[in-house]
mmCIF file of C-alpha atoms in Angstrom:
data_model
loop_
_atom_site.group_PDB
_atom_site.id
_atom_site.type_symbol
_atom_site.label_atom_id
_atom_site.label_comp_id
_atom_site.label_asym_id
_atom_site.label_seq_id
_atom_site.Cartn_x
_atom_site.Cartn_y
_atom_site.Cartn_z
ATOM 1 C CA MET A 1 -4.694 -10.125 -17.530
ATOM 2 C CA LEU A 2 -5.066 -7.239 -15.107
ATOM 3 C CA LYS A 3 -3.204 -4.137 -16.309
ATOM 4 C CA ALA A 4 -1.871 -2.181 -13.345
ATOM 5 C CA ALA A 5 -0.049 1.083 -12.843
ATOM 6 C CA ILE A 6 2.529 1.378 -10.092
ATOM 7 C CA VAL A 7 2.437 4.689 -8.274
ATOM 8 C CA GLY A 8 5.700 5.222 -6.452
ATOM 9 C CA LEU A 9 8.798 3.668 -7.980
ATOM 10 C CA GLY A 10 11.030 3.986 -4.954
ATOM 11 C CA ARG A 11 12.739 0.962 -3.468
ATOM 12 C CA TRP A 12 9.560 -0.853 -2.440
ATOM 13 C CA GLY A 13 7.676 0.042 -5.614
ATOM 14 C CA GLN A 14 10.490 -1.517 -7.629
ATOM 15 C CA VAL A 15 10.318 -4.659 -5.467
ATOM 16 C CA LEU A 16 6.579 -4.922 -6.197
ATOM 17 C CA VAL A 17 7.099 -4.567 -9.944
ATOM 18 C CA ASP A 18 10.000 -7.037 -9.983
ATOM 19 C CA SER A 19 7.939 -9.586 -8.053
ATOM 20 C CA VAL A 20 5.357 -9.991 -10.853
ATOM 21 C CA GLN A 21 6.530 -8.377 -14.080
ATOM 22 C CA GLY A 22 7.032 -11.128 -16.652
ATOM 23 C CA LYS A 23 6.324 -13.795 -13.998
ATOM 24 C CA SER A 24 2.536 -13.646 -13.658
ATOM 25 C CA ASP A 25 -0.333 -14.557 -15.948
ATOM 26 C CA ALA A 26 -2.724 -12.579 -13.729
ATOM 27 C CA ILE A 27 -1.163 -9.102 -13.539
ATOM 28 C CA GLU A 28 1.334 -6.930 -15.338
ATOM 29 C CA PHE A 29 2.359 -3.338 -14.926
ATOM 30 C CA THR A 30 1.165 -1.161 -17.813
ATOM 31 C CA LYS A 31 2.196 -1.217 -21.437
ATOM 32 C CA LYS A 32 3.407 -4.219 -23.390
ATOM 33 C CA HIS A 33 6.995 -3.122 -23.901
ATOM 34 C CA GLY A 34 8.191 -1.855 -20.542
ATOM 35 C CA LEU A 35 6.833 0.734 -18.198
ATOM 36 C CA SER A 36 5.497 4.094 -19.218
ATOM 37 C CA LEU A 37 6.697 6.763 -16.780
ATOM 38 C CA ASP A 38 4.550 9.737 -15.874
ATOM 39 C CA SER A 39 4.215 12.068 -12.921
ATOM 40 C CA ASP A 40 0.536 12.956 -13.377
ATOM 41 C CA TYR A 41 -1.654 10.723 -11.190
ATOM 42 C CA ALA A 42 -4.914 12.242 -12.455
ATOM 43 C CA ALA A 43 -3.928 11.654 -16.095
ATOM 44 C CA MET A 44 -2.966 8.050 -15.347
ATOM 45 C CA LEU A 45 -6.357 7.466 -13.741
ATOM 46 C CA LYS A 46 -8.035 8.548 -16.999
ATOM 47 C CA ASP A 47 -6.123 5.929 -19.017
ATOM 48 C CA PRO A 48 -8.704 3.294 -20.055
ATOM 49 C CA SER A 49 -5.992 0.661 -20.547
ATOM 50 C CA ILE A 50 -5.261 0.621 -16.796
ATOM 51 C CA ASP A 51 -7.474 -1.595 -14.651
ATOM 52 C CA ALA A 52 -5.806 -1.123 -11.276
ATOM 53 C CA VAL A 53 -3.350 0.995 -9.336
ATOM 54 C CA VAL A 54 -0.718 -0.174 -6.886
ATOM 55 C CA LEU A 55 0.158 2.520 -4.351
ATOM 56 C CA ALA A 56 3.679 2.472 -2.947
ATOM 57 C CA THR A 57 3.548 6.117 -1.976
ATOM 58 C CA PRO A 58 4.008 8.233 1.161
ATOM 59 C CA HIS A 59 1.389 7.328 3.755
ATOM 60 C CA GLN A 60 -0.238 10.771 3.868
ATOM 61 C CA GLN A 61 -1.232 10.405 0.216
ATOM 62 C CA HIS A 62 -3.015 7.047 0.453
ATOM 63 C CA ALA A 63 -6.538 8.185 1.348
ATOM 64 C CA ASP A 64 -6.800 10.792 -1.419
ATOM 65 C CA GLN A 65 -5.248 8.414 -3.959
ATOM 66 C CA ILE A 66 -7.624 5.579 -3.003
ATOM 67 C CA ILE A 67 -10.669 7.828 -3.249
ATOM 68 C CA ALA A 68 -9.579 9.244 -6.617
ATOM 69 C CA ALA A 69 -8.922 5.779 -8.072
ATOM 70 C CA SER A 70 -12.248 4.501 -6.754
ATOM 71 C CA LYS A 71 -14.146 7.343 -8.398
ATOM 72 C CA VAL A 72 -12.899 6.269 -11.826
ATOM 73 C CA GLY A 73 -13.410 2.546 -11.244
ATOM 74 C CA LYS A 74 -9.809 1.421 -10.792
ATOM 75 C CA HIS A 75 -9.057 -1.459 -8.436
ATOM 76 C CA ILE A 76 -6.529 -0.552 -5.730
ATOM 77 C CA PHE A 77 -3.710 -2.307 -3.903
ATOM 78 C CA VAL A 78 -2.189 -0.063 -1.251
ATOM 79 C CA GLU A 79 0.886 -0.703 0.829
ATOM 80 C CA LYS A 80 0.736 -0.381 4.591
ATOM 81 C CA PRO A 81 -0.134 1.638 6.445
ATOM 82 C CA PHE A 82 -3.558 1.848 4.858
ATOM 83 C CA THR A 83 -4.204 5.454 5.925
ATOM 84 C CA LEU A 84 -3.169 7.515 8.933
ATOM 85 C CA THR A 85 -6.550 7.956 10.620
ATOM 86 C CA LYS A 86 -9.654 5.901 11.244
ATOM 87 C CA ALA A 87 -11.768 8.564 9.540
ATOM 88 C CA SER A 88 -9.684 8.550 6.339
ATOM 89 C CA ALA A 89 -9.696 4.746 6.345
ATOM 90 C CA ALA A 90 -13.503 4.707 6.592
ATOM 91 C CA LYS A 91 -13.813 7.229 3.735
ATOM 92 C CA SER A 92 -11.432 5.179 1.595
ATOM 93 C CA VAL A 93 -13.327 1.942 2.167
ATOM 94 C CA ALA A 94 -16.673 3.673 1.535
ATOM 95 C CA ALA A 95 -15.385 5.091 -1.770
ATOM 96 C CA ALA A 96 -14.207 1.676 -2.952
ATOM 97 C CA ASP A 97 -17.453 0.017 -1.842
ATOM 98 C CA LYS A 98 -19.544 2.648 -3.609
ATOM 99 C CA ALA A 99 -17.530 2.196 -6.823
ATOM 100 C CA GLY A 100 -17.596 -1.601 -6.581
ATOM 101 C CA VAL A 101 -13.828 -1.883 -6.910
ATOM 102 C CA VAL A 102 -11.458 -4.212 -5.094
ATOM 103 C CA LEU A 103 -9.431 -2.491 -2.383
ATOM 104 C CA ALA A 104 -6.571 -4.562 -0.970
ATOM 105 C CA LEU A 105 -3.909 -3.810 1.615
ATOM 106 C CA GLY A 106 -0.376 -5.125 1.409
ATOM 107 C CA HIS A 107 1.611 -6.023 4.484
ATOM 108 C CA ASN A 108 4.595 -8.237 3.782
ATOM 109 C CA ARG A 109 4.955 -9.449 7.369
ATOM 110 C CA ARG A 110 1.472 -10.934 7.738
ATOM 111 C CA PHE A 111 2.732 -14.443 6.922
ATOM 112 C CA LEU A 112 5.626 -14.483 9.392
ATOM 113 C CA PRO A 113 5.405 -17.471 11.759
ATOM 114 C CA ALA A 114 5.064 -15.250 14.841
ATOM 115 C CA VAL A 115 2.212 -13.274 13.284
ATOM 116 C CA LEU A 116 0.409 -16.448 12.206
ATOM 117 C CA GLU A 117 0.816 -17.900 15.718
ATOM 118 C CA LEU A 118 -0.580 -14.749 17.302
ATOM 119 C CA LYS A 119 -3.525 -14.797 14.894
ATOM 120 C CA SER A 120 -4.192 -18.451 15.728
ATOM 121 C CA ARG A 121 -4.108 -17.793 19.481
ATOM 122 C CA LEU A 122 -6.413 -14.793 19.129
ATOM 123 C CA LYS A 123 -8.895 -16.784 17.058
ATOM 124 C CA ALA A 124 -8.851 -19.647 19.579
ATOM 125 C CA GLY A 125 -9.412 -17.282 22.491
ATOM 126 C CA ALA A 126 -6.205 -18.540 24.084
ATOM 127 C CA LEU A 127 -5.187 -15.048 25.163
ATOM 128 C CA GLY A 128 -8.374 -14.240 27.026
ATOM 129 C CA THR A 129 -9.960 -10.818 26.769
ATOM 130 C CA ILE A 130 -7.552 -8.375 25.176
ATOM 131 C CA LEU A 131 -7.697 -5.084 27.037
ATOM 132 C CA HIS A 132 -4.713 -3.382 25.452
ATOM 133 C CA ALA A 133 -2.189 -4.192 22.759
ATOM 134 C CA GLU A 134 1.004 -2.336 22.044
ATOM 135 C CA LEU A 135 3.267 -3.366 19.229
ATOM 136 C CA ASN A 136 6.691 -2.303 18.146
ATOM 137 C CA HIS A 137 8.629 -3.180 15.053
ATOM 138 C CA SER A 138 12.175 -2.033 14.895
ATOM 139 C CA GLY A 139 15.068 -2.644 12.620
ATOM 140 C CA ALA A 140 18.339 -1.158 11.553
ATOM 141 C CA SER A 141 16.928 0.118 8.240
ATOM 142 C CA GLY A 142 15.403 3.143 9.998
ATOM 143 C CA LEU A 143 18.887 4.368 10.839
ATOM 144 C CA GLN A 144 19.636 4.680 7.126
ATOM 145 C CA PHE A 145 16.978 7.306 6.413
ATOM 146 C CA ARG A 146 18.360 10.741 5.710
ATOM 147 C CA PRO A 147 16.505 13.624 7.373
ATOM 148 C CA ASP A 148 15.124 14.728 3.976
ATOM 149 C CA ASN A 149 13.698 11.254 3.195
ATOM 150 C CA TRP A 150 9.886 11.180 3.381
ATOM 151 C CA ARG A 151 10.063 8.083 5.580
ATOM 152 C CA ALA A 152 11.901 10.117 8.228
ATOM 153 C CA ASP A 153 9.086 12.689 8.332
ATOM 154 C CA ARG A 154 7.119 12.245 11.582
ATOM 155 C CA LYS A 155 3.940 13.277 9.721
ATOM 156 C CA GLU A 156 4.151 9.937 7.893
ATOM 157 C CA ASP A 157 3.714 8.102 11.211
ATOM 158 C CA ARG A 158 0.550 9.845 12.300
ATOM 159 C CA LYS A 159 -1.854 12.489 11.133
ATOM 160 C CA SER A 160 -0.795 15.900 12.436
#
């Protein structure tokens, strides 16, 4: 069984834990009797009982967290967006490759029927040569973010 640490126990981090804890024979989040809470990422990475980290953290932190986990041989599952720049994404992938660890990206909408249809049409060449693509995802949940919430920080949308 893969022993994982969740980093970021906000709303989505709790959803990730609840989706597998006590329900999977393949993965469980640290410790046999509940979760151990800590605020020291570096100390957690040194824990030999942890095989993998799941990152449900602010986007700006992903690249550094991926690189640090890779350096100590921890497998990584990171929530979207992967990183905020192409350069930081390349460094993150290179670190995981060098360490020989699994690096996976979570995106809960990838199995939506519309996304699967688009993927199928792209693969079949049914859309011709793509010259430009612009996507927008909107929803009412964004209106609920308070100004002091990290998700409302424009720096989390792009690298400043």
